[in-house]
Amino acid sequence: IFTAYFSRDVVEKAFRLNKQELELPPLRHWKHRRIISYLQICFIAYLFQSYLMRKAKCAKIEMGWTDLKFSLMDIHQIVYKSSKTVFINVTPEQKQVITKLGYLLV
């Protein structure tokens, strides 16, 4: 029972942080479909954040989520039909982070 109770706290904290990061307004939906959609957006955002932070930790990148998010914010990626990916507008700091995360820069 205690484990379930404390796990609830972790989930609530994750939703609270994601609402702040995504700048989501308070939940004011009454229809079941809209509530489910809202929760799915929060869940997908949390999955992405967790994945990127775990990858950053493995790559020994010493940044918190906010710093990492802002350092990668202005990068643009172009994917051509030939499956070639090109990143543009990349600063040296961004290049270092992208390389450490395991993505190739062309």
PDB file of C-alpha atoms in Angstrom:
ATOM      1  CA  ILE A   1       0.000   0.000   0.000  1.00  0.00           C
ATOM      2  CA  PHE A   2       2.827   2.395   0.859  1.00  0.00           C
ATOM      3  CA  THR A   3       4.545   1.747  -2.492  1.00  0.00           C
ATOM      4  CA  ALA A   4       1.364   2.539  -4.415  1.00  0.00           C
ATOM      5  CA  TYR A   5       0.828   5.679  -2.358  1.00  0.00           C
ATOM      6  CA  PHE A   6       4.343   7.014  -2.977  1.00  0.00           C
ATOM      7  CA  SER A   7       4.184   6.043  -6.677  1.00  0.00           C
ATOM      8  CA  ARG A   8       1.109   8.242  -6.969  1.00  0.00           C
ATOM      9  CA  ASP A   9       3.218  11.170  -5.766  1.00  0.00           C
ATOM     10  CA  VAL A  10       5.766  10.558  -8.543  1.00  0.00           C
ATOM     11  CA  VAL A  11       3.029  10.515 -11.195  1.00  0.00           C
ATOM     12  CA  GLU A  12       1.382  13.676  -9.842  1.00  0.00           C
ATOM     13  CA  LYS A  13       4.742  15.460  -9.789  1.00  0.00           C
ATOM     14  CA  ALA A  14       5.429  14.412 -13.390  1.00  0.00           C
ATOM     15  CA  PHE A  15       2.075  15.793 -14.571  1.00  0.00           C
ATOM     16  CA  ARG A  16       2.606  19.023 -12.631  1.00  0.00           C
ATOM     17  CA  LEU A  17       6.061  19.515 -14.163  1.00  0.00           C
ATOM     18  CA  ASN A  18       4.822  18.753 -17.666  1.00  0.00           C
ATOM     19  CA  LYS A  19       1.945  21.181 -17.363  1.00  0.00           C
ATOM     20  CA  GLN A  20       4.445  23.897 -16.438  1.00  0.00           C
ATOM     21  CA  GLU A  21       6.946  22.966 -19.170  1.00  0.00           C
ATOM     22  CA  LEU A  22       4.292  22.673 -21.892  1.00  0.00           C
ATOM     23  CA  GLU A  23       2.480  25.745 -20.558  1.00  0.00           C
ATOM     24  CA  LEU A  24      -0.787  23.810 -20.568  1.00  0.00           C
ATOM     25  CA  PRO A  25      -3.798  25.599 -19.160  1.00  0.00           C
ATOM     26  CA  PRO A  26      -5.716  24.028 -16.283  1.00  0.00           C
ATOM     27  CA  LEU A  27      -7.887  21.082 -17.221  1.00  0.00           C
ATOM     28  CA  ARG A  28     -11.361  22.482 -17.840  1.00  0.00           C
ATOM     29  CA  HIS A  29     -12.793  19.745 -20.008  1.00  0.00           C
ATOM     30  CA  TRP A  30     -15.893  17.784 -19.164  1.00  0.00           C
ATOM     31  CA  LYS A  31     -16.095  15.396 -22.096  1.00  0.00           C
ATOM     32  CA  HIS A  32     -14.436  12.043 -21.605  1.00  0.00           C
ATOM     33  CA  ARG A  33     -12.740  12.185 -25.025  1.00  0.00           C
ATOM     34  CA  ARG A  34     -11.108  15.543 -24.309  1.00  0.00           C
ATOM     35  CA  ILE A  35      -9.896  14.475 -20.871  1.00  0.00           C
ATOM     36  CA  ILE A  36      -8.309  11.341 -22.368  1.00  0.00           C
ATOM     37  CA  SER A  37      -6.654  13.433 -25.104  1.00  0.00           C
ATOM     38  CA  TYR A  38      -5.284  15.866 -22.543  1.00  0.00           C
ATOM     39  CA  LEU A  39      -3.851  13.020 -20.454  1.00  0.00           C
ATOM     40  CA  GLN A  40      -2.319  11.423 -23.547  1.00  0.00           C
ATOM     41  CA  ILE A  41      -0.516  14.649 -24.431  1.00  0.00           C
ATOM     42  CA  CYS A  42       0.866  14.862 -20.889  1.00  0.00           C
ATOM     43  CA  PHE A  43       1.910  11.209 -20.961  1.00  0.00           C
ATOM     44  CA  ILE A  44       3.677  11.450 -24.335  1.00  0.00           C
ATOM     45  CA  ALA A  45       5.496  14.599 -23.217  1.00  0.00           C
ATOM     46  CA  TYR A  46       6.595  12.837 -20.037  1.00  0.00           C
ATOM     47  CA  LEU A  47       7.810   9.812 -22.016  1.00  0.00           C
ATOM     48  CA  PHE A  48       9.852  12.039 -24.309  1.00  0.00           C
ATOM     49  CA  GLN A  49      11.303  13.975 -21.378  1.00  0.00           C
ATOM     50  CA  SER A  50      12.195  10.779 -19.502  1.00  0.00           C
ATOM     51  CA  TYR A  51      13.752   9.221 -22.605  1.00  0.00           C
ATOM     52  CA  LEU A  52      15.870  12.272 -23.380  1.00  0.00           C
ATOM     53  CA  MET A  53      16.995  12.708 -19.762  1.00  0.00           C
ATOM     54  CA  ARG A  54      17.938   9.020 -19.492  1.00  0.00           C
ATOM     55  CA  LYS A  55      19.884   9.282 -22.736  1.00  0.00           C
ATOM     56  CA  ALA A  56      21.608  12.451 -21.486  1.00  0.00           C
ATOM     57  CA  LYS A  57      22.541  10.744 -18.212  1.00  0.00           C
ATOM     58  CA  CYS A  58      24.053   7.773 -20.077  1.00  0.00           C
ATOM     59  CA  ALA A  59      25.980  10.218 -22.278  1.00  0.00           C
ATOM     60  CA  LYS A  60      27.241  12.005 -19.135  1.00  0.00           C
ATOM     61  CA  ILE A  61      25.634  15.307 -20.118  1.00  0.00           C
ATOM     62  CA  GLU A  62      25.447  17.385 -16.939  1.00  0.00           C
ATOM     63  CA  MET A  63      22.296  19.378 -17.703  1.00  0.00           C
ATOM     64  CA  GLY A  64      18.876  19.476 -16.157  1.00  0.00           C
ATOM     65  CA  TRP A  65      15.746  19.188 -18.277  1.00  0.00           C
ATOM     66  CA  THR A  66      15.210  22.942 -18.629  1.00  0.00           C
ATOM     67  CA  ASP A  67      18.807  23.610 -19.713  1.00  0.00           C
ATOM     68  CA  LEU A  68      18.778  20.695 -22.135  1.00  0.00           C
ATOM     69  CA  LYS A  69      15.460  21.779 -23.615  1.00  0.00           C
ATOM     70  CA  PHE A  70      16.611  25.366 -24.135  1.00  0.00           C
ATOM     71  CA  SER A  71      19.971  24.305 -25.569  1.00  0.00           C
ATOM     72  CA  LEU A  72      18.250  22.199 -28.245  1.00  0.00           C
ATOM     73  CA  MET A  73      15.290  24.479 -28.876  1.00  0.00           C
ATOM     74  CA  ASP A  74      16.435  26.368 -31.998  1.00  0.00           C
ATOM     75  CA  ILE A  75      17.765  23.403 -33.964  1.00  0.00           C
ATOM     76  CA  HIS A  76      15.987  22.627 -37.198  1.00  0.00           C
ATOM     77  CA  GLN A  77      16.079  19.208 -38.769  1.00  0.00           C
ATOM     78  CA  ILE A  78      15.501  18.488 -42.443  1.00  0.00           C
ATOM     79  CA  VAL A  79      14.747  14.946 -43.570  1.00  0.00           C
ATOM     80  CA  TYR A  80      14.979  14.382 -47.300  1.00  0.00           C
ATOM     81  CA  LYS A  81      13.055  11.727 -49.232  1.00  0.00           C
ATOM     82  CA  SER A  82      16.294   9.788 -49.553  1.00  0.00           C
ATOM     83  CA  SER A  83      16.238   9.422 -45.719  1.00  0.00           C
ATOM     84  CA  LYS A  84      19.156  11.825 -45.346  1.00  0.00           C
ATOM     85  CA  THR A  85      18.861  13.988 -42.232  1.00  0.00           C
ATOM     86  CA  VAL A  86      20.463  17.410 -41.961  1.00  0.00           C
ATOM     87  CA  PHE A  87      20.508  19.685 -38.904  1.00  0.00           C
ATOM     88  CA  ILE A  88      20.750  23.434 -39.536  1.00  0.00           C
ATOM     89  CA  ASN A  89      21.348  26.451 -37.266  1.00  0.00           C
ATOM     90  CA  VAL A  90      23.513  24.389 -34.908  1.00  0.00           C
ATOM     91  CA  THR A  91      25.833  26.130 -32.438  1.00  0.00           C
ATOM     92  CA  PRO A  92      29.007  24.401 -31.173  1.00  0.00           C
ATOM     93  CA  GLU A  93      27.307  23.680 -27.817  1.00  0.00           C
ATOM     94  CA  GLN A  94      24.308  22.146 -29.572  1.00  0.00           C
ATOM     95  CA  LYS A  95      26.589  20.105 -31.816  1.00  0.00           C
ATOM     96  CA  GLN A  96      28.341  18.698 -28.755  1.00  0.00           C
ATOM     97  CA  VAL A  97      25.045  17.752 -27.071  1.00  0.00           C
ATOM     98  CA  ILE A  98      23.611  16.161 -30.226  1.00  0.00           C
ATOM     99  CA  THR A  99      26.786  14.166 -30.782  1.00  0.00           C
ATOM    100  CA  LYS A 100      26.855  12.957 -27.154  1.00  0.00           C
ATOM    101  CA  LEU A 101      23.223  11.897 -27.453  1.00  0.00           C
ATOM    102  CA  GLY A 102      24.218   9.675 -30.374  1.00  0.00           C
ATOM    103  CA  TYR A 103      22.743  11.578 -33.304  1.00  0.00           C
ATOM    104  CA  LEU A 104      24.803  12.172 -36.408  1.00  0.00           C
ATOM    105  CA  LEU A 105      25.340  15.634 -37.796  1.00  0.00           C
ATOM    106  CA  VAL A 106      25.788  16.046 -41.539  1.00  0.00           C
TER     107      VAL A 106
END
